[in-house]
C-alpha cells in the first residue's frame, strides 16, 4: 500500500478540513484553565488528555489507548492513521520542557502507530501549527519556521512514515513552510488541510488555493 501511494502522480494535496466523523468514533473539546481538554468516545468508553499535560507524552504513557483506537479505525475501514505527533515540533514541546526529547518522542509515536496497524494501513506523520505567529504579526521568521518543521519532518521520515499530513492549519504561509521543510527532507506524499470560517476564509483572511 505504501509503495502504491509513493508512486502516485500527486505529491501535495490541499484539502478543506471536513467536519465528517465516523458515527462510532467522535470527539469533543472543552476548555479548562485556557488549555484544551480533548476527549475521545469509543463505544461508550471515555478517554482523555489531562489538561496541562503534553498530548504526545500522555500517549506514550498510555500506549494501549492509542493501539486500541487505531486498530478500531482500521477495522472500520480506514486506510491511513495519523501518528500522534500533532504537536511534536520543538516550539510546542518546549512549552512542556520536552524539546530535547523531540526525536525520541516522535520516533516512538510512529512506532506505536505502526504496531497498531501493521501492514493493514498507512502511517502518516502528523504536523501542525506551532502556536507562534509569523513576522510581522509575530516574531517568528519564515526561515526559522521552516527549520522547526524540517527538524520534526526529518525525524518522522527516518522513523518510517508513509506520508505526511499537515493539518488543521490557519495560515497558507505556515502550510508553505511545512511543505518546503518536508520537501527538503524527502519526497513522500503530503496532504494539507486547513480550518476555514463560514465565509470560506481562514482566521487570517486567506481563501483556498491549490499548491
CSV table of C-alpha atoms in Angstrom, one decimal:
chain,number,residue,atom,x,y,z
A,1,UNK,CA,0.0,0.0,0.0
A,2,UNK,CA,2.8,2.4,0.9
A,3,UNK,CA,4.7,1.9,-2.4
A,4,UNK,CA,1.5,2.5,-4.4
A,5,UNK,CA,0.9,5.8,-2.7
A,6,UNK,CA,4.5,6.9,-3.2
A,7,UNK,CA,4.3,6.1,-6.9
A,8,UNK,CA,1.1,8.1,-7.5
A,9,UNK,CA,1.1,11.1,-9.7
A,10,UNK,CA,0.2,13.6,-7.0
A,11,UNK,CA,2.7,15.0,-4.5
A,12,UNK,CA,0.8,17.6,-2.5
A,13,UNK,CA,-2.9,17.7,-1.8
A,14,UNK,CA,-4.6,20.7,-0.2
A,15,UNK,CA,-8.0,20.0,1.3
A,16,UNK,CA,-10.7,21.8,3.1
A,17,UNK,CA,-11.0,20.3,6.6
A,18,UNK,CA,-14.1,18.2,6.7
A,19,UNK,CA,-16.4,18.1,9.6
A,20,UNK,CA,-17.3,14.5,9.0
A,21,UNK,CA,-16.6,12.0,11.8
A,22,UNK,CA,-17.4,8.2,11.8
A,23,UNK,CA,-20.6,7.6,13.7
A,24,UNK,CA,-18.8,5.1,16.0
A,25,UNK,CA,-16.0,7.4,17.0
A,26,UNK,CA,-16.4,11.1,17.8
A,27,UNK,CA,-14.6,13.8,19.7
A,28,UNK,CA,-15.5,16.7,21.9
A,29,UNK,CA,-13.5,19.7,23.1
A,30,UNK,CA,-13.8,21.7,26.3
A,31,UNK,CA,-11.6,24.3,27.7
A,32,UNK,CA,-10.1,24.2,31.2
A,33,UNK,CA,-7.7,26.8,32.6
A,34,UNK,CA,-7.3,28.1,29.0
A,35,UNK,CA,-6.0,24.7,27.8
A,36,UNK,CA,-7.8,22.2,25.5
A,37,UNK,CA,-9.0,19.0,27.2
A,38,UNK,CA,-9.5,16.7,24.3
A,39,UNK,CA,-11.6,13.5,24.8
A,40,UNK,CA,-12.5,10.6,22.5
A,41,UNK,CA,-15.6,8.4,22.9
A,42,UNK,CA,-15.4,4.8,21.8
A,43,UNK,CA,-18.4,2.6,22.3
A,44,UNK,CA,-19.3,4.5,25.5
A,45,UNK,CA,-15.8,4.5,26.9
A,46,UNK,CA,-14.3,7.9,27.6
A,47,UNK,CA,-10.6,8.5,27.4
A,48,UNK,CA,-9.0,12.0,27.6
A,49,UNK,CA,-5.9,14.0,27.8
A,50,UNK,CA,-5.2,15.6,31.1
A,51,UNK,CA,-5.2,19.4,30.9
A,52,UNK,CA,-1.7,20.8,31.1
A,53,UNK,CA,0.0,17.6,30.0
A,54,UNK,CA,1.8,17.2,26.7
A,55,UNK,CA,-0.5,15.1,24.5
A,56,UNK,CA,2.4,13.3,22.9
A,57,UNK,CA,3.8,12.4,26.3
A,58,UNK,CA,0.4,11.3,27.5
A,59,UNK,CA,0.0,8.9,24.6
A,60,UNK,CA,3.4,7.3,25.3
A,61,UNK,CA,2.4,6.9,28.9
A,62,UNK,CA,-0.9,5.3,27.9
A,63,UNK,CA,0.0,3.4,24.7
A,64,UNK,CA,-2.8,0.9,24.9
A,65,UNK,CA,-5.3,3.7,24.4
A,66,UNK,CA,-3.8,4.6,21.0
A,67,UNK,CA,-3.3,1.0,20.0
A,68,UNK,CA,-7.0,0.1,20.6
A,69,UNK,CA,-8.2,3.3,19.0
A,70,UNK,CA,-6.2,3.0,15.8
A,71,UNK,CA,-6.9,-0.7,15.4
A,72,UNK,CA,-10.6,0.1,15.6
A,73,UNK,CA,-10.2,2.7,12.9
A,74,UNK,CA,-8.6,0.1,10.6
A,75,UNK,CA,-11.3,-2.4,11.4
A,76,UNK,CA,-13.8,0.3,10.4
A,77,UNK,CA,-12.1,0.6,7.0
A,78,UNK,CA,-9.5,3.4,7.5
A,79,UNK,CA,-6.6,3.2,5.1
A,80,UNK,CA,-4.5,5.8,6.9
A,81,UNK,CA,-3.9,6.5,10.6
A,82,UNK,CA,-2.1,9.5,12.0
A,83,UNK,CA,0.9,9.0,14.3
A,84,UNK,CA,0.2,11.1,17.4
A,85,UNK,CA,2.9,13.6,16.5
A,86,UNK,CA,0.4,16.5,16.0
A,87,UNK,CA,2.3,19.0,18.3
A,88,UNK,CA,5.6,17.2,18.3
A,89,UNK,CA,7.6,20.2,17.0
A,90,UNK,CA,10.3,21.9,19.0
A,91,UNK,CA,8.3,25.0,19.8
A,92,UNK,CA,5.3,23.2,21.2
A,93,UNK,CA,7.3,20.6,23.1
A,94,UNK,CA,9.3,23.5,24.7
A,95,UNK,CA,6.1,24.5,26.5
A,96,UNK,CA,6.4,21.3,28.5
A,97,UNK,CA,10.2,21.3,28.8
A,98,UNK,CA,10.4,18.3,26.4
A,99,UNK,CA,12.2,19.9,23.4
A,100,UNK,CA,15.3,17.8,24.0
A,101,UNK,CA,13.2,14.6,23.6
A,102,UNK,CA,11.8,15.6,20.2
A,103,UNK,CA,13.5,12.7,18.3
A,104,UNK,CA,12.7,10.2,21.0
A,105,UNK,CA,9.0,11.2,21.3
A,106,UNK,CA,8.3,11.4,17.5
A,107,UNK,CA,10.1,8.1,16.8
A,108,UNK,CA,8.3,6.2,19.5
A,109,UNK,CA,4.9,7.6,18.4
A,110,UNK,CA,5.4,6.5,14.8
A,111,UNK,CA,6.5,3.0,16.0
A,112,UNK,CA,3.3,2.8,18.2
A,113,UNK,CA,1.0,3.5,15.2
A,114,UNK,CA,2.9,1.0,13.1
A,115,UNK,CA,2.5,-1.5,15.9
A,116,UNK,CA,-1.3,-0.8,15.9
A,117,UNK,CA,-1.9,-1.2,12.1
A,118,UNK,CA,1.0,-3.4,10.9
A,119,UNK,CA,0.7,-3.5,7.1
A,120,UNK,CA,-3.1,-3.0,7.1
A,121,UNK,CA,-2.9,0.8,6.8
A,122,UNK,CA,-0.5,3.6,6.1
A,123,UNK,CA,1.0,5.7,8.9
A,124,UNK,CA,1.1,9.4,8.4
A,125,UNK,CA,3.5,11.8,10.1
A,126,UNK,CA,1.2,14.4,11.6
A,127,UNK,CA,2.3,18.0,11.8
A,128,UNK,CA,0.5,21.3,12.6
A,129,UNK,CA,1.0,24.9,13.6
A,130,UNK,CA,3.5,25.9,16.3
A,131,UNK,CA,1.3,28.4,18.1
A,132,UNK,CA,3.6,31.3,17.2
A,133,UNK,CA,2.7,33.8,14.5
A,134,UNK,CA,5.0,34.6,11.6
A,135,UNK,CA,6.6,38.1,11.3
A,136,UNK,CA,5.3,40.8,11.1
A,137,UNK,CA,2.2,39.6,13.1
A,138,UNK,CA,4.6,37.8,15.4
A,139,UNK,CA,8.4,37.4,15.9
A,140,UNK,CA,8.9,34.1,14.2
A,141,UNK,CA,10.7,34.4,10.9
A,142,UNK,CA,9.7,32.2,7.9
A,143,UNK,CA,13.1,30.6,7.6
A,144,UNK,CA,13.1,29.8,11.3
A,145,UNK,CA,9.7,28.1,10.9
A,146,UNK,CA,11.0,26.0,8.0
A,147,UNK,CA,13.8,24.9,10.2
A,148,UNK,CA,11.4,23.9,13.1
A,149,UNK,CA,9.3,21.9,10.7
A,150,UNK,CA,12.3,20.4,9.0
A,151,UNK,CA,13.6,19.1,12.3
A,152,UNK,CA,10.4,17.2,13.0
A,153,UNK,CA,9.9,16.1,9.4
A,154,UNK,CA,13.4,14.6,9.3
A,155,UNK,CA,12.7,12.5,12.5
A,156,UNK,CA,9.4,11.4,11.1
A,157,UNK,CA,10.8,10.3,7.8
A,158,UNK,CA,13.6,8.5,9.5
A,159,UNK,CA,11.1,6.7,11.7
A,160,UNK,CA,9.4,5.3,8.6
A,161,UNK,CA,6.2,7.2,8.0
A,162,UNK,CA,4.5,6.5,4.6
A,163,UNK,CA,3.3,10.1,4.1
A,164,UNK,CA,2.9,13.4,5.8
A,165,UNK,CA,-0.3,15.2,6.9
A,166,UNK,CA,0.0,18.9,7.7
A,167,UNK,CA,-3.4,19.6,9.3
A,168,UNK,CA,-5.8,22.0,10.9
A,169,UNK,CA,-3.7,24.9,9.6
A,170,UNK,CA,-4.9,28.5,9.6
A,171,UNK,CA,-2.2,30.2,7.5
A,172,UNK,CA,-1.2,29.4,3.9
A,173,UNK,CA,2.3,30.8,4.7
A,174,UNK,CA,2.7,28.2,7.5
A,175,UNK,CA,1.4,25.5,5.2
A,176,UNK,CA,4.1,26.6,2.7
A,177,UNK,CA,6.8,26.5,5.3
A,178,UNK,CA,5.8,22.9,6.3
A,179,UNK,CA,5.7,21.7,2.7
A,180,UNK,CA,9.1,23.3,1.9
A,181,UNK,CA,10.5,21.7,5.1
A,182,UNK,CA,9.2,18.2,4.2
A,183,UNK,CA,10.4,18.5,0.6
A,184,UNK,CA,13.9,19.4,1.8
A,185,UNK,CA,13.9,16.1,3.8
A,186,UNK,CA,12.2,13.6,1.5
A,187,UNK,CA,9.8,13.1,-1.5
A,188,UNK,CA,7.0,11.4,0.4
A,189,UNK,CA,3.4,12.4,-0.4
A,190,UNK,CA,2.0,15.4,1.6
A,191,UNK,CA,-1.7,16.1,2.4
A,192,UNK,CA,-2.5,19.5,3.7
A,193,UNK,CA,-5.8,20.6,5.4
A,194,UNK,CA,-6.9,24.0,6.7
A,195,UNK,CA,-9.6,25.2,9.0
A,196,UNK,CA,-12.0,27.7,7.5
A,197,UNK,CA,-14.6,30.1,8.8
A,198,UNK,CA,-18.1,30.2,7.4
A,199,UNK,CA,-17.1,32.9,4.9
A,200,UNK,CA,-14.7,30.4,3.3
A,201,UNK,CA,-11.6,32.1,4.6
A,202,UNK,CA,-9.1,31.2,7.3
A,203,UNK,CA,-8.6,33.0,10.6
A,204,UNK,CA,-6.0,35.1,8.7
A,205,UNK,CA,-8.5,36.0,5.9
A,206,UNK,CA,-7.0,33.7,3.3
A,207,UNK,CA,-9.0,31.8,0.8
A,208,UNK,CA,-8.4,28.2,-0.5
A,209,UNK,CA,-5.7,27.6,-3.1
A,210,UNK,CA,-4.1,24.5,-4.7
A,211,UNK,CA,-0.4,24.2,-4.0
